[in-house]
Each structure stands twice: as structure tokens, then as C-alpha cells.
PDB file of C-alpha atoms in Angstrom:
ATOM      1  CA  UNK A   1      17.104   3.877   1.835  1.00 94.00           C
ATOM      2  CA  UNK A   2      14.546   3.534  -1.009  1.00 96.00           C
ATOM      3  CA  UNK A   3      10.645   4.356   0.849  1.00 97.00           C
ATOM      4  CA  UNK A   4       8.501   2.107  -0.772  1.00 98.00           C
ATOM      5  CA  UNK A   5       4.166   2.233  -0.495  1.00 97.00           C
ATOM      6  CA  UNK A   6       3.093  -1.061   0.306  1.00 97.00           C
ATOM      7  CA  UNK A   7      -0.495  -0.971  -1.195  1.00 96.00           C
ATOM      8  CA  UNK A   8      -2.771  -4.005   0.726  1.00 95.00           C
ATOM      9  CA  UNK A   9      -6.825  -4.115   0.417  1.00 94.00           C
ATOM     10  CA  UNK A  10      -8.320  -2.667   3.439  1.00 93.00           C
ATOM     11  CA  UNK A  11     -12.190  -1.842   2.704  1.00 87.00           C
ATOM     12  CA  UNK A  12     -11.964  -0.494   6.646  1.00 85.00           C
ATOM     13  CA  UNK A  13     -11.097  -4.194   8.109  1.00 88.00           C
ATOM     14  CA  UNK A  14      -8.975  -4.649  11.035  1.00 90.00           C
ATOM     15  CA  UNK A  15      -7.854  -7.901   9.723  1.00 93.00           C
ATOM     16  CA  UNK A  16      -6.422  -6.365   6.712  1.00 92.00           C
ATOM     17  CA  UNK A  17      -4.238  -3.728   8.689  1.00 92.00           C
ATOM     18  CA  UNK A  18      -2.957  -7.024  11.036  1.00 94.00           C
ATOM     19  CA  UNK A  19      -2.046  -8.908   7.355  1.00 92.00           C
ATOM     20  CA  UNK A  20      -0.328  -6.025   6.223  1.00 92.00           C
ATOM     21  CA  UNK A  21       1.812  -5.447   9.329  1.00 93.00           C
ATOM     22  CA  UNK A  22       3.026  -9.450   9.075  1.00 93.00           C
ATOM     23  CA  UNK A  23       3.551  -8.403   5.427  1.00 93.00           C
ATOM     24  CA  UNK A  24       5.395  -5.854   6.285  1.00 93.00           C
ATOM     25  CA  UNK A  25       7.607  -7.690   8.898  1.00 94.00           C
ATOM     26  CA  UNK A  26       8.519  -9.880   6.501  1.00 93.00           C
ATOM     27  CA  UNK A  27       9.895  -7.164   4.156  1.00 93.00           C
ATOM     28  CA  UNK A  28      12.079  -5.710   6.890  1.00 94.00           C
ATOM     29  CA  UNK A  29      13.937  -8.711   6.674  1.00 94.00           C
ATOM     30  CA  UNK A  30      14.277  -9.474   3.353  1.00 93.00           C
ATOM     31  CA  UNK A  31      15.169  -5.712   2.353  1.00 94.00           C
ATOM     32  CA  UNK A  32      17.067  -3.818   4.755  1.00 94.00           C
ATOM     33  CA  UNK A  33      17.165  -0.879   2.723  1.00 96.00           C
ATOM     34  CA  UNK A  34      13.705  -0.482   2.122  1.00 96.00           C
ATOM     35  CA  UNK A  35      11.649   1.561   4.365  1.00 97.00           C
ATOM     36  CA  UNK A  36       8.184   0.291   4.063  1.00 97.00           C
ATOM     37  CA  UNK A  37       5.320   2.916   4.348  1.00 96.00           C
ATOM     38  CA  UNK A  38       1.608   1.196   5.014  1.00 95.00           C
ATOM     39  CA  UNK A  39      -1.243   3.733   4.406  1.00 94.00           C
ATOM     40  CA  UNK A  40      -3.298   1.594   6.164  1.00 91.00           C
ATOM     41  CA  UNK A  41      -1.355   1.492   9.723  1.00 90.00           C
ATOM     42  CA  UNK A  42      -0.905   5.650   8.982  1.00 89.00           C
ATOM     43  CA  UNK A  43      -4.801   7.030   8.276  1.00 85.00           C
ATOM     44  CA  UNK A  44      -6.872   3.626   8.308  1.00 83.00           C
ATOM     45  CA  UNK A  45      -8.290   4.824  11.668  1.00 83.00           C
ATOM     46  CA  UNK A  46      -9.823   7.843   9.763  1.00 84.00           C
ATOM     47  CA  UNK A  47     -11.350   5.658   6.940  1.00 79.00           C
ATOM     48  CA  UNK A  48     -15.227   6.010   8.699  1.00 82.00           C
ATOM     49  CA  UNK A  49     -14.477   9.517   9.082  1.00 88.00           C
ATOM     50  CA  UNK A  50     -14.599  11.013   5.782  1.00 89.00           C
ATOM     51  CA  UNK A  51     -15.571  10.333   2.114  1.00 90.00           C
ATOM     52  CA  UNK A  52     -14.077   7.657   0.659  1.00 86.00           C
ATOM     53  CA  UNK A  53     -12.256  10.564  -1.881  1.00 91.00           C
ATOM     54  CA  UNK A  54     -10.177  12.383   0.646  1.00 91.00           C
ATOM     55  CA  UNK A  55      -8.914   9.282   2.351  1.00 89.00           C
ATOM     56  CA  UNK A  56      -7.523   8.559  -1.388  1.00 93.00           C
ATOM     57  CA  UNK A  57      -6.303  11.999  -1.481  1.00 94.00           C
ATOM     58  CA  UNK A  58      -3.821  11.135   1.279  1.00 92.00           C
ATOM     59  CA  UNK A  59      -3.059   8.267   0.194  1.00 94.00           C
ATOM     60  CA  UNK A  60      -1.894   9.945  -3.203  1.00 97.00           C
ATOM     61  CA  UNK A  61      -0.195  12.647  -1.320  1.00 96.00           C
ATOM     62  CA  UNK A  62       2.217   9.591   0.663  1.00 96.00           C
ATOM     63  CA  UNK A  63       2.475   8.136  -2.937  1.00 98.00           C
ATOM     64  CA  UNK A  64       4.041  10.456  -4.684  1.00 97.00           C
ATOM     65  CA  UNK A  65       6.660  11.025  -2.199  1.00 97.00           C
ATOM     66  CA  UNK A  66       7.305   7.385  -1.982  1.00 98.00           C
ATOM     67  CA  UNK A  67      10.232   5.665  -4.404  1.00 98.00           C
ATOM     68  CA  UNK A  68       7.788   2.774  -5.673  1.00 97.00           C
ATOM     69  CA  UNK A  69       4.482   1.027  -5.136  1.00 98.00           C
ATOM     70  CA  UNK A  70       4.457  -2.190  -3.989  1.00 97.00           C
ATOM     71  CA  UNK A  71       1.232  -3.888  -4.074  1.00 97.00           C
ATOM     72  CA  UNK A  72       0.097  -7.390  -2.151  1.00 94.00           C
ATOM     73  CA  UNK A  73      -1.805 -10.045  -3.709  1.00 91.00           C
ATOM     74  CA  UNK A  74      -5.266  -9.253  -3.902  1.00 91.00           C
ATOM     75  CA  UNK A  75      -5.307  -5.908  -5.376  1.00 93.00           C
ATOM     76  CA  UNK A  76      -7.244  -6.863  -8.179  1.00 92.00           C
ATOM     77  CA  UNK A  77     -10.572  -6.984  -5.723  1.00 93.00           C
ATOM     78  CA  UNK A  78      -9.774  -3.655  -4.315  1.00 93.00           C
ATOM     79  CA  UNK A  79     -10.916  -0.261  -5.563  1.00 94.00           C
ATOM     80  CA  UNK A  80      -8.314   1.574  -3.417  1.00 93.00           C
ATOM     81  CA  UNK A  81      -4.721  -0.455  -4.744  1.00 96.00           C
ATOM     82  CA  UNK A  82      -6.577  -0.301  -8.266  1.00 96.00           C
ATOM     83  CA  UNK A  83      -6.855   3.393  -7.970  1.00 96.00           C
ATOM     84  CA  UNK A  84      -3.061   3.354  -6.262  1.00 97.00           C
ATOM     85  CA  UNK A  85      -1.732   1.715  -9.265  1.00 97.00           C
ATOM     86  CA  UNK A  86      -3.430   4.065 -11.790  1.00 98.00           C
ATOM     87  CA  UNK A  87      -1.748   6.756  -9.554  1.00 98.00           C
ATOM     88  CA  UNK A  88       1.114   5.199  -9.844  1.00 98.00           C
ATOM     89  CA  UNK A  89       1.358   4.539 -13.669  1.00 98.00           C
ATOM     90  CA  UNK A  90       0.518   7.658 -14.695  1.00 98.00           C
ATOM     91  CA  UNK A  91       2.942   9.721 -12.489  1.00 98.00           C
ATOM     92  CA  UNK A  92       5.658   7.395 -13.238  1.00 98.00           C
ATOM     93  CA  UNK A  93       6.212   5.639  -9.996  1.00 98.00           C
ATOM     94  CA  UNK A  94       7.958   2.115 -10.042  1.00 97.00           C
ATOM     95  CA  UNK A  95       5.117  -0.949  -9.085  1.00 97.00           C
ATOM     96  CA  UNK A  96       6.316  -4.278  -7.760  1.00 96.00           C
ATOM     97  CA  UNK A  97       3.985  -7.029  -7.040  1.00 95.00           C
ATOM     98  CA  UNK A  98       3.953  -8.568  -3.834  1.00 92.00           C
ATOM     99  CA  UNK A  99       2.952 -12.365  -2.417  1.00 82.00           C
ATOM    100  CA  UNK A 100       1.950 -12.766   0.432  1.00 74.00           C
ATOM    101  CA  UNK A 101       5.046 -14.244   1.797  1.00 76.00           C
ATOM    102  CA  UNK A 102       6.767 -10.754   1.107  1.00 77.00           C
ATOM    103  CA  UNK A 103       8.614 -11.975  -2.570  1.00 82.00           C
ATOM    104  CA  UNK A 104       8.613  -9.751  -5.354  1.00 84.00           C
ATOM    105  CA  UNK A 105       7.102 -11.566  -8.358  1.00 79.00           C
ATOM    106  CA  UNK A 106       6.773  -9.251 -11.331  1.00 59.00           C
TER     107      UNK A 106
END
């Protein structure tokens, strides 16, 4: 199975972890050999905990041992999938673009 980083704006809001997880549901059916790994759902508790740089440090650290980066519509507004795709692009990691009904549109 190919693990794949599903990158989703947070800024620390429940809402966005409850998106994500539909997202994510979604996925599961469309791709049954994708393992889908949310950052958000595995240290968004811990985003009021520490400084906004070592909460990106894990999420690096999951990135890099993840297959590709897949990133849900709007990233563009969000300083943490921005900084996720830079990651990504300059350690060579595959990015797909996501909608929000789980298709693949790049």
C-alpha cells in the first residue's frame, strides 16, 4: 500500500479536522491501496501547545516517510499545506491535488 499525507488547512479549528476525516472517508473508498495519513487527526491536539515551528517539524518528519502529498482544496490560504508543499517539492515527494469530493485533479 502506497501511505499518502493528506495535507488540509487546520489553523487549530475543530471543523477542519471533522472536513478532513469525511475527506478522508471518501478516499478509503475510492483507493483501497492508499493508506491515508492526516497530520491533523495525529498531533492537531498539540497545535496550542507549542510554537507554531515544531508542530511543522512533525509534520515534516510524517512527510518524508510518506509516498506522496496530497493536498485538499484550499491550500492556497494556508501557511501550513504551503509550507508542506515546499517540503514536498524540494525533497522530491509526489503532490496530488485534492477536491473536496476526494478526486484527484492535477
Amino acid at each position: 500500500m502506497k501511505m499518502v499525507y493528506i495535507a488540509h488547512p487546520f489553523e487549530g479549528k475543530p471543523e477542519n479536522v471533522e472536513k478532513v476525516q469525511q475527506i478522508i472517508m471518501k478516499l478509503l473508498h475510492k483507493y483501497p491501496d492508499v493508506t491515508p495519513y492526516s497530520p491533523l487527526h495525529a498531533t492537531g491536539f498539540f497545535y496550542h501547545e507549542f510554537p507554531y515551528e515544531v508542530g511543522m517539524q512533525h509534520c515534516y518528519e510524517s512527510l518524508r516517510r510518506c509516498d506522496e502529498l496530497w493536498i485538499c482544496e484550499g491550500w492556497q490560504n494556508s501557511k501550513g499545506c504551503n509550507l508542506e508543499l515546499q517540503y514536498a517539492l524540494m525533497h522530491g515527494i509526489p503532490v496530488k491535488f485534492l477536491t473536496s469530493e476526494g478526486d484527484i485533479w492535477t
